[in-house]
Tab-separated table of C-alpha atoms in Angstrom:
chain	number	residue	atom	x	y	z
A	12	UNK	CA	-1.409	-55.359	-65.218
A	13	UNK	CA	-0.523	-53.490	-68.263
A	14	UNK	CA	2.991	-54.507	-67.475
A	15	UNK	CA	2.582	-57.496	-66.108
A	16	UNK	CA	1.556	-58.795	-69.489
A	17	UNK	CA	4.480	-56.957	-71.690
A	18	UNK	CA	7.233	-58.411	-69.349
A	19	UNK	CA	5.170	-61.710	-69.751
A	20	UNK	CA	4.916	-61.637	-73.183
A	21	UNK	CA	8.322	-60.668	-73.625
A	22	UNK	CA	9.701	-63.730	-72.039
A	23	UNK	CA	7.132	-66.181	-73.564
A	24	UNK	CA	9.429	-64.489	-76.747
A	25	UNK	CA	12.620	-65.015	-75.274
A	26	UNK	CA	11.801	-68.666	-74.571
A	27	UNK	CA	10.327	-69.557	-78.200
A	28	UNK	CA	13.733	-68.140	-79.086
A	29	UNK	CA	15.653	-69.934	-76.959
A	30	UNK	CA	13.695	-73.282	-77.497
A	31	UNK	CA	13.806	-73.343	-81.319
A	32	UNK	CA	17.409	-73.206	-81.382
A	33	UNK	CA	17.231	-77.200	-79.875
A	34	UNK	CA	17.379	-79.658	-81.853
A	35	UNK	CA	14.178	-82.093	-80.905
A	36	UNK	CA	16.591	-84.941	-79.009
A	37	UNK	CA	18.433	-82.104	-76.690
A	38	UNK	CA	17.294	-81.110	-73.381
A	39	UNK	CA	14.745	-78.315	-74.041
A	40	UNK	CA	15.894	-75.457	-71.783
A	41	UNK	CA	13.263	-72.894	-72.716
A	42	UNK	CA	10.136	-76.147	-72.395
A	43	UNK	CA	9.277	-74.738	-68.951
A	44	UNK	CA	9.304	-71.000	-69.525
A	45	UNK	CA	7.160	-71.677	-73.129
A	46	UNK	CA	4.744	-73.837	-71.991
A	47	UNK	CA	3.814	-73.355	-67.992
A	48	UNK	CA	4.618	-69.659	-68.145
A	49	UNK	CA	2.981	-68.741	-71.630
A	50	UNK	CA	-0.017	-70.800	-71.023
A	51	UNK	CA	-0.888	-69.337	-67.255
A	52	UNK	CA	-0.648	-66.585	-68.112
A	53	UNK	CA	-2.837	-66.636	-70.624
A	54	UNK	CA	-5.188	-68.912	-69.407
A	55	UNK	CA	-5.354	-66.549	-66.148
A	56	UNK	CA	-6.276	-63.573	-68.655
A	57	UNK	CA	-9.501	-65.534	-69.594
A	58	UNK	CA	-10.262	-65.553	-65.604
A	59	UNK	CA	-9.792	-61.805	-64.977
A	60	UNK	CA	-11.841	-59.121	-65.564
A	61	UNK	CA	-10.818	-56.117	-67.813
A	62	UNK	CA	-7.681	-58.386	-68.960
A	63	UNK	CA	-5.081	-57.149	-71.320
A	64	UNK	CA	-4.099	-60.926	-72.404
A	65	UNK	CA	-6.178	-62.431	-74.523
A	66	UNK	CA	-5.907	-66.133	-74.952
A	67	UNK	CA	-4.187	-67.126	-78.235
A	68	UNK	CA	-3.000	-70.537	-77.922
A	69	UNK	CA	0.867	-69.494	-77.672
A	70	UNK	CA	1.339	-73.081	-76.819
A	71	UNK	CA	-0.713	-74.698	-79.253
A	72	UNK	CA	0.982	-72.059	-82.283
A	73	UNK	CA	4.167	-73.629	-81.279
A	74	UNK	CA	3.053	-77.238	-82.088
A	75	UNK	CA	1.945	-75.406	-85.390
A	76	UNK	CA	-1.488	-76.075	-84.550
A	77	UNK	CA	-2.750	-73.448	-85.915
A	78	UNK	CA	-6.541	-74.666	-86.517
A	79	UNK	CA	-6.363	-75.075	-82.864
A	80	UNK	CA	-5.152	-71.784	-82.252
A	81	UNK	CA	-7.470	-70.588	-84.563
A	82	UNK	CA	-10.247	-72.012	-82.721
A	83	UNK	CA	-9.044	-70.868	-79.111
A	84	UNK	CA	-9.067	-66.794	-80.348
A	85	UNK	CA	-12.769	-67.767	-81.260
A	86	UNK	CA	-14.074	-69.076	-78.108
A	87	UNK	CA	-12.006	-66.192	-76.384
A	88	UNK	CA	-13.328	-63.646	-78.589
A	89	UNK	CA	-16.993	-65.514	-77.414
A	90	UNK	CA	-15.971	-65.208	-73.683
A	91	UNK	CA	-14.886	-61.605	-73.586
A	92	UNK	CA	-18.613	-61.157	-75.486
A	93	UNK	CA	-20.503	-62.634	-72.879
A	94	UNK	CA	-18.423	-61.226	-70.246
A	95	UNK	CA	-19.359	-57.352	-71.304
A	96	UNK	CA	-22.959	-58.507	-71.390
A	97	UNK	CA	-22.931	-60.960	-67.739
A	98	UNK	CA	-20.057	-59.651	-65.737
A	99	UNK	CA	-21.551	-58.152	-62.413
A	100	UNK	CA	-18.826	-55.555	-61.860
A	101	UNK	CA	-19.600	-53.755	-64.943
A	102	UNK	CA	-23.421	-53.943	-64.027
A	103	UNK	CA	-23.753	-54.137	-60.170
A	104	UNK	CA	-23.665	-50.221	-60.087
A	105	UNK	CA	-26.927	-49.930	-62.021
A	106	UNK	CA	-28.222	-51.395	-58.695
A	107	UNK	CA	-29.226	-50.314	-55.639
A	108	UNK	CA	-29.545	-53.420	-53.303
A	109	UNK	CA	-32.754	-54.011	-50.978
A	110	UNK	CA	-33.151	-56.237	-48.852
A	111	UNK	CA	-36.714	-56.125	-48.629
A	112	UNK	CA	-37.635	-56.705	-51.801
A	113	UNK	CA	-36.465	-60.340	-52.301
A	114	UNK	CA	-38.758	-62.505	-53.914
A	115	UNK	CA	-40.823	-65.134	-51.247
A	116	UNK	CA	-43.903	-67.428	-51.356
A	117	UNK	CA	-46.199	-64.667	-50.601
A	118	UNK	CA	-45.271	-62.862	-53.459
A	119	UNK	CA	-44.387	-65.152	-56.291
A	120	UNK	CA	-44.733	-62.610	-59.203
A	121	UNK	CA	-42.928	-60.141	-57.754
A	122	UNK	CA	-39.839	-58.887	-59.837
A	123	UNK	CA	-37.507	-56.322	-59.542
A	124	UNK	CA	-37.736	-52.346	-60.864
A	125	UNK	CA	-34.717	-51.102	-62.649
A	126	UNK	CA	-32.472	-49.764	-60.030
A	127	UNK	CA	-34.388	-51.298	-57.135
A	128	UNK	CA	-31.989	-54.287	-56.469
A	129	UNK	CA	-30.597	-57.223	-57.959
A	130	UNK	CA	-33.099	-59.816	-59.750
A	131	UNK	CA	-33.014	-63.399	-59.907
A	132	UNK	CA	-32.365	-63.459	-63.348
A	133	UNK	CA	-29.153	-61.153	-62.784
A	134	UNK	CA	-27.863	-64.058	-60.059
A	135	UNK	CA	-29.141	-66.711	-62.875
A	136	UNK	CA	-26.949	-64.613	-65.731
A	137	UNK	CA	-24.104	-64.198	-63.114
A	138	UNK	CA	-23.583	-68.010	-61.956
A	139	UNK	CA	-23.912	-69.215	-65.642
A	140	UNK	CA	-21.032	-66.775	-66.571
A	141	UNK	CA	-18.911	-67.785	-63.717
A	142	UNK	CA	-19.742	-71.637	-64.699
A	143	UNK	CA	-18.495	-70.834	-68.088
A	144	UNK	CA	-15.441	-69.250	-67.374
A	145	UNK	CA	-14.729	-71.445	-65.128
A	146	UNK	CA	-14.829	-74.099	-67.850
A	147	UNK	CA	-12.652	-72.310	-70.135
A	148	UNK	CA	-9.636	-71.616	-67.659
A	149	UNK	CA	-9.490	-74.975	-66.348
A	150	UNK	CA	-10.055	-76.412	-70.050
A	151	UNK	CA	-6.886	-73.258	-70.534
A	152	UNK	CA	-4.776	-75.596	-68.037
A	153	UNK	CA	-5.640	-78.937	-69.086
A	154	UNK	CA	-4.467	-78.129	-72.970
A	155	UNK	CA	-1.326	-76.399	-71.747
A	156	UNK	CA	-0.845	-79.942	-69.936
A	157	UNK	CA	-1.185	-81.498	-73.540
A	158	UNK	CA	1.172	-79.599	-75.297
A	159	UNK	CA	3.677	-80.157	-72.627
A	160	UNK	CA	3.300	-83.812	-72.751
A	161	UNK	CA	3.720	-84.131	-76.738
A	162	UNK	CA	6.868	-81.666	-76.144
A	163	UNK	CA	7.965	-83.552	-73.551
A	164	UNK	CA	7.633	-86.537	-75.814
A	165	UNK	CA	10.261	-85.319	-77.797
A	166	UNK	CA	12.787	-85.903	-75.784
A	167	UNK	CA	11.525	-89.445	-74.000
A	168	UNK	CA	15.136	-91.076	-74.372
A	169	UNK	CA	16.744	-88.616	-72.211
A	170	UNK	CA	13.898	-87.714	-69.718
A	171	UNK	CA	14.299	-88.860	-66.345
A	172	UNK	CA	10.384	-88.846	-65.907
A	173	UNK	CA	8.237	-91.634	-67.765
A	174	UNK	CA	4.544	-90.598	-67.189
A	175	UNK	CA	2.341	-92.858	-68.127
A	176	UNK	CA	0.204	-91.732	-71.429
A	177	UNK	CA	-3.163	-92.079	-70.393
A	178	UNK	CA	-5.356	-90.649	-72.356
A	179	UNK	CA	-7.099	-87.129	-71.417
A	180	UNK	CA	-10.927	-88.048	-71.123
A	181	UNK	CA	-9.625	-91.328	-69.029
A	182	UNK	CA	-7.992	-89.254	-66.700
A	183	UNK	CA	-10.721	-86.483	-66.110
A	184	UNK	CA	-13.189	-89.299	-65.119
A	185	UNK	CA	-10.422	-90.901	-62.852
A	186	UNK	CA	-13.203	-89.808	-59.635
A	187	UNK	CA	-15.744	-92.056	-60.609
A	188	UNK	CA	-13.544	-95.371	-61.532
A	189	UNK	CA	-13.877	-98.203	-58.741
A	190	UNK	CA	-10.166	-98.834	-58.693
A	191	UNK	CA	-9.692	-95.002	-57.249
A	192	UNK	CA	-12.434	-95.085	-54.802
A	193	UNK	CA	-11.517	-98.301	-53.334
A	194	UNK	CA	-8.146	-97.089	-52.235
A	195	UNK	CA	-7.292	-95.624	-49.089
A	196	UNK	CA	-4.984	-93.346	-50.571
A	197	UNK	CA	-8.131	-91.910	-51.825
A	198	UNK	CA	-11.017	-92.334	-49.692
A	199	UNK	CA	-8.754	-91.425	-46.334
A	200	UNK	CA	-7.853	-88.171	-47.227
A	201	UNK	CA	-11.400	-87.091	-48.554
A	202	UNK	CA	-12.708	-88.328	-45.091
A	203	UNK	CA	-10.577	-86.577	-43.155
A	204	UNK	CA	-11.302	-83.292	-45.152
A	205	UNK	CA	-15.225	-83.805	-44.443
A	206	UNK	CA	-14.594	-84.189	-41.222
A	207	UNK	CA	-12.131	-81.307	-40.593
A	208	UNK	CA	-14.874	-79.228	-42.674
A	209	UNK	CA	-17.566	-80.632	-40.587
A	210	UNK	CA	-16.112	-79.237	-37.618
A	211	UNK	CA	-14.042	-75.930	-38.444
A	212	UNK	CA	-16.524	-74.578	-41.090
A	213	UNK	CA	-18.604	-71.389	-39.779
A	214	UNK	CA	-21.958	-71.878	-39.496
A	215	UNK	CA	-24.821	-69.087	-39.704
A	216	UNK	CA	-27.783	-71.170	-40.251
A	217	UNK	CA	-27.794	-74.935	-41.655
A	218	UNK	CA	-29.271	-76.105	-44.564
A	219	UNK	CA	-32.254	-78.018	-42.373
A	220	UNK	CA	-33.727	-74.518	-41.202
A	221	UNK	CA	-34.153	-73.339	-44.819
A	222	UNK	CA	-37.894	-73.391	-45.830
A	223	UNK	CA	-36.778	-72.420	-49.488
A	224	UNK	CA	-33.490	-71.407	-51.630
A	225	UNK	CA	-33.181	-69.070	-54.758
A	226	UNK	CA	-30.522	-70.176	-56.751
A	227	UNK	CA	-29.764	-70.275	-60.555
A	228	UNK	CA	-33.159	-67.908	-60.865
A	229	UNK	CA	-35.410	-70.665	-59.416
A	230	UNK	CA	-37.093	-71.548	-56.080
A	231	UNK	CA	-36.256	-74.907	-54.646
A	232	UNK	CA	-36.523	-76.927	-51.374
A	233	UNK	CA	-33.583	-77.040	-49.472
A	234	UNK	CA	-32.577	-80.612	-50.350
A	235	UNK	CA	-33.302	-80.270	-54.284
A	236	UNK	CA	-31.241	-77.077	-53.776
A	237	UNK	CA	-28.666	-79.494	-52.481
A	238	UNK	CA	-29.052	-82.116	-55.244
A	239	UNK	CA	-28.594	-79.335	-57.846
A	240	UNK	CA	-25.367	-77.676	-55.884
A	241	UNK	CA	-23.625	-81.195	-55.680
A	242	UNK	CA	-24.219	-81.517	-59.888
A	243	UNK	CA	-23.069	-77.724	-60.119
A	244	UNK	CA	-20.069	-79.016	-57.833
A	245	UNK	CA	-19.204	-82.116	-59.620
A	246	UNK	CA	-19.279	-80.352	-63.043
A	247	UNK	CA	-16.720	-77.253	-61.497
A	248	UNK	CA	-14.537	-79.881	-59.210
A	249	UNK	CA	-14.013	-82.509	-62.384
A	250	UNK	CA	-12.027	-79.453	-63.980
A	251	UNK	CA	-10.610	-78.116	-61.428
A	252	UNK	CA	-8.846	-81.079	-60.377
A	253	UNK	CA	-7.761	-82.449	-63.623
A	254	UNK	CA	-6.818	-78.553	-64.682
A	255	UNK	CA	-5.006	-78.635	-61.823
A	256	UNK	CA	-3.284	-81.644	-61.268
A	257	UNK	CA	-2.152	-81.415	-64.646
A	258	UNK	CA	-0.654	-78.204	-64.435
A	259	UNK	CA	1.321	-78.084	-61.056
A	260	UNK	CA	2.380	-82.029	-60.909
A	261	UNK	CA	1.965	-83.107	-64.579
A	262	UNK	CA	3.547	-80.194	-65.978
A	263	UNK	CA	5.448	-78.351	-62.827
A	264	UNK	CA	6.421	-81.369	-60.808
A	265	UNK	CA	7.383	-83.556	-63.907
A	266	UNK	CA	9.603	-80.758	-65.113
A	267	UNK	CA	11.197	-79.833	-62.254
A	268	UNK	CA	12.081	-83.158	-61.425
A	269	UNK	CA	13.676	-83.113	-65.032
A	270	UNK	CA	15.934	-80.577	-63.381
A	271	UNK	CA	16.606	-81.427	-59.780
A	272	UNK	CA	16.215	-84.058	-57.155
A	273	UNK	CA	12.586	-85.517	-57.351
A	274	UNK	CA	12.447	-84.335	-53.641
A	275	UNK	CA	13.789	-81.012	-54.301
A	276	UNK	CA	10.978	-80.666	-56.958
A	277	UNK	CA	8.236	-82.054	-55.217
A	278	UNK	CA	8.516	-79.559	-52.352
A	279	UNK	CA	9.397	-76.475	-54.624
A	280	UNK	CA	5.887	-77.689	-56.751
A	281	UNK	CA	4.188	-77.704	-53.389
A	282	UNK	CA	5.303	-74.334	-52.309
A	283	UNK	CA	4.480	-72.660	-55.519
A	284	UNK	CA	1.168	-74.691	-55.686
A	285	UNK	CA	0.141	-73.043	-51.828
A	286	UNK	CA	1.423	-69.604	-53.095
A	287	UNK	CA	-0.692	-69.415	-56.385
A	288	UNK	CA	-3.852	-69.992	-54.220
A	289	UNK	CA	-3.043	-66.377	-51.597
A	290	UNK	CA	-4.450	-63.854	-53.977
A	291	UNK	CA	-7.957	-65.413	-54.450
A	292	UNK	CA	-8.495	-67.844	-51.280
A	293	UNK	CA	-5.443	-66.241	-48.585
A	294	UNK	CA	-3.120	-67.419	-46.684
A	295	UNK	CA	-4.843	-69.903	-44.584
A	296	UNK	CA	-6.434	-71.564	-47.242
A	297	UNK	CA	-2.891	-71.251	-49.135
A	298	UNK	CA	-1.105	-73.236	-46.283
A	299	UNK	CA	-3.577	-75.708	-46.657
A	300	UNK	CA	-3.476	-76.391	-50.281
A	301	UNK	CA	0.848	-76.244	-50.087
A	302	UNK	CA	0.100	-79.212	-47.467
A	303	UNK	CA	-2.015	-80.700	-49.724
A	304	UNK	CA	-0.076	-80.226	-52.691
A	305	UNK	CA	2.767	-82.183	-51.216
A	306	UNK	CA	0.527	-85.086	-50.418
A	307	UNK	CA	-0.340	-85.045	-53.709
A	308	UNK	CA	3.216	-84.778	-55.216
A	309	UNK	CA	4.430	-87.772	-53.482
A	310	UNK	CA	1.585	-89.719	-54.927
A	311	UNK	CA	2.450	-88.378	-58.393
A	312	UNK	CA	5.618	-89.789	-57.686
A	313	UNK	CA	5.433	-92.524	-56.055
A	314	UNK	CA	2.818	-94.215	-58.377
A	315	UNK	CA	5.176	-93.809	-61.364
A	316	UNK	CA	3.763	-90.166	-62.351
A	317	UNK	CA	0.592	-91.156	-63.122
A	318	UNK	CA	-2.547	-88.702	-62.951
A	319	UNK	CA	-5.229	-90.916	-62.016
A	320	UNK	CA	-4.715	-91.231	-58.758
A	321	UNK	CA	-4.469	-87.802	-57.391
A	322	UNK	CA	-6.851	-86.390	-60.011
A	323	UNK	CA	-9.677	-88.546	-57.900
A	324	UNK	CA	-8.108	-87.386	-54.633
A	325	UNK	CA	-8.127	-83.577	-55.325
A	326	UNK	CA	-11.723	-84.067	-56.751
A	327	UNK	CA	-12.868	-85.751	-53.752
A	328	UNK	CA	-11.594	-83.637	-51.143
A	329	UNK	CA	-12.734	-80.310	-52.770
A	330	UNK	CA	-16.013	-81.765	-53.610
A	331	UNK	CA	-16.577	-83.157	-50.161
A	332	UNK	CA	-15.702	-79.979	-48.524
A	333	UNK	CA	-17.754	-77.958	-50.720
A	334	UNK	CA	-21.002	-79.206	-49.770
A	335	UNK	CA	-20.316	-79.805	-46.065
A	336	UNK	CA	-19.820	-76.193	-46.464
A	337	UNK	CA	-23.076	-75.560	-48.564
A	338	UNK	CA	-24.668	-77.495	-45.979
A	339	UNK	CA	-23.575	-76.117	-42.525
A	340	UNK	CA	-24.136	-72.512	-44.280
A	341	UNK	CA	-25.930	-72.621	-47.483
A	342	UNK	CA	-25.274	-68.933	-47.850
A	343	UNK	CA	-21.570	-69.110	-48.670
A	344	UNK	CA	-22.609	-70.534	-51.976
A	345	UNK	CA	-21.788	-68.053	-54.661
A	346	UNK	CA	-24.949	-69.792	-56.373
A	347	UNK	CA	-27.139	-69.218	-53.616
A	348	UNK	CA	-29.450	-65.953	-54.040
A	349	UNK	CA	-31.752	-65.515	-51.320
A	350	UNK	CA	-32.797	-67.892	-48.623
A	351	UNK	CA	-36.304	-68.465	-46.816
A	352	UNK	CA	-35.445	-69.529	-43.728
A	353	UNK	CA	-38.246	-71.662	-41.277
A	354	UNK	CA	-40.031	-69.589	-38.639
């Protein structure tokens, strides 16, 4: 990893070279390496644990930002804080888990000894971490998306690619808005994905023969459980897809396509979009999202590069997914602590 982040480093260098030696109105050769390079990488150093790269807002330095840079080594200095103090892998050996000691309705006030086993209040300290740096390395992706537009501004007589220049909050609430929902392009896919879930998704026990879930530290029913999963859901899948989307097809895509024949991009985009999912979801899941990410691609392009649209799709049809899943097993949650289950 250790080298991983010199070589990286050393070509986010190389590029800032390169790149300042354009004038504003040329083609920017190095725009790709600088932004989408410098910026995943860093933003992927806020995601993994023990990481050499901290996040400095490389991007956001070369817009000579630097308040905003500033303010990133702040909140990153804040993240790798709480992540000594919440991060499970530096604590779960303290633990010695037992099964048999879980909390229940006959013994309410039970908590756990030191060493004993993992307490609810670990989980509750755990899932709040996760949520959190979740929201700072999608937030990462969505700000590399915003440099690259306002570079990519620069050079708007000669681009090939007009996005549209909707603004940021617009676009991250693109899920909810009527005119999304309403469309097939939309609502078709997200169907299908439910239903594909529905039917494909293992199974141990359902949701309806839980008598009681411990999640975020607190007992629930199994259908407020669900209410609070599909919030906790909503809140992860609203970044993820507008991180995302702006990343691979308003960043990748729309450079690429700078480049090479919209086609040509599209399906590189797609294949690079599958690949970056194999290390953390494998290859099945990776197929799927390279499928996916072409789908998504040719509605970038085809509606004129605009986000909106497959912003709302990508929410949907992870959100949708997510809690079929959640509700044909309720213990693949990463949330989910213990379950009762009915007699």
């Amino acid at each position: 990893m250790h080298r991983l982040a010199f070589i990286s480093l050393s070509l986010i260098a190389v590029a800032s070279t390169a790149e300042r030696s354009f004038s504003n109105e040329s083609s920017s050769n190095g725009r790709l390496v600088l932004v989408a390079l410098s910026g995943l990488v860093e933003t992927q150093a806020v995601y993994e644990v023990n990481s050499p790269i901290p996040y400095m807002g490389i991007p956001a330095l070369y817009e000579n930002k630097r308040f905003k840079a500033l303010s990133y080594a702040a909140l990153n200095l804040s993240a790798y804080k709480m992540k000594d103090h919440f991060d499970p892998k530096s604590h779960i050996s303290r633990y010695d888990i037992d099964a048999t000691l879980y909390p229940n309705r006959s013994t309410p006030t039970t908590f756990f000894r030191y060493g004993a086993g993992l307490s609810p209040q670990f989980s509750r300290d755990e899932s709040f971490f996760n949520l959190t740096r979740h929201g700072f390395y999608y937030m990462r992706m969505i700000e590399i998306y915003s440099t690259y537009r306002n570079l990519h501004a620069r050079t708007a007589s000669t681009n090939k690619v007009k996005p549209k220049q909707t603004i940021i909050p617009s676009l991250a609430m693109s899920p909810f808005k009527w005119h999304y929902l309403k469309n097939p392009w939309v609502y078709a896919p997200m169907v299908i994905a439910g239903g594909v879930s529905f039917l494909f998704s293992p199974s141990e026990k359902p949701l309806s023969d839980a008598q009681e879930i411990v999640m975020f530290g607190n007992r629930y029913s199994p259908y407020r459980a669900l209410f609070l999963f599909s919030a906790t859901v909503a809140y992860k899948q609203v970044l993820t897809a507008t991180g995302e989307e702006m990343y691979w097809r308003g960043t990748v895509q729309t450079e690429l396509t700078e480049r090479l024949h919209p086609s040509l991009a599209l399906a590189i985009s797609s294949l690079l979009f599958g690949a970056w999912h194999i290390p953390n979801r494998g290859l099945g899941i990776s197929i799927g999202a390279t499928v996916a990410g072409g789908y998504l691609g040719y509605r970038y392009k085809s509606n004129g590069y605009d986000l909106g649209e497959v912003i709302a799709t990508h929410f949907w049809l992870n959100a949708v997914t997510g809690v079929v899943e959640f509700m044909k097993d309720p213990t693949s949650s990463g949330f989910v602590y213990k379950i009762n289950w009915k007699l």
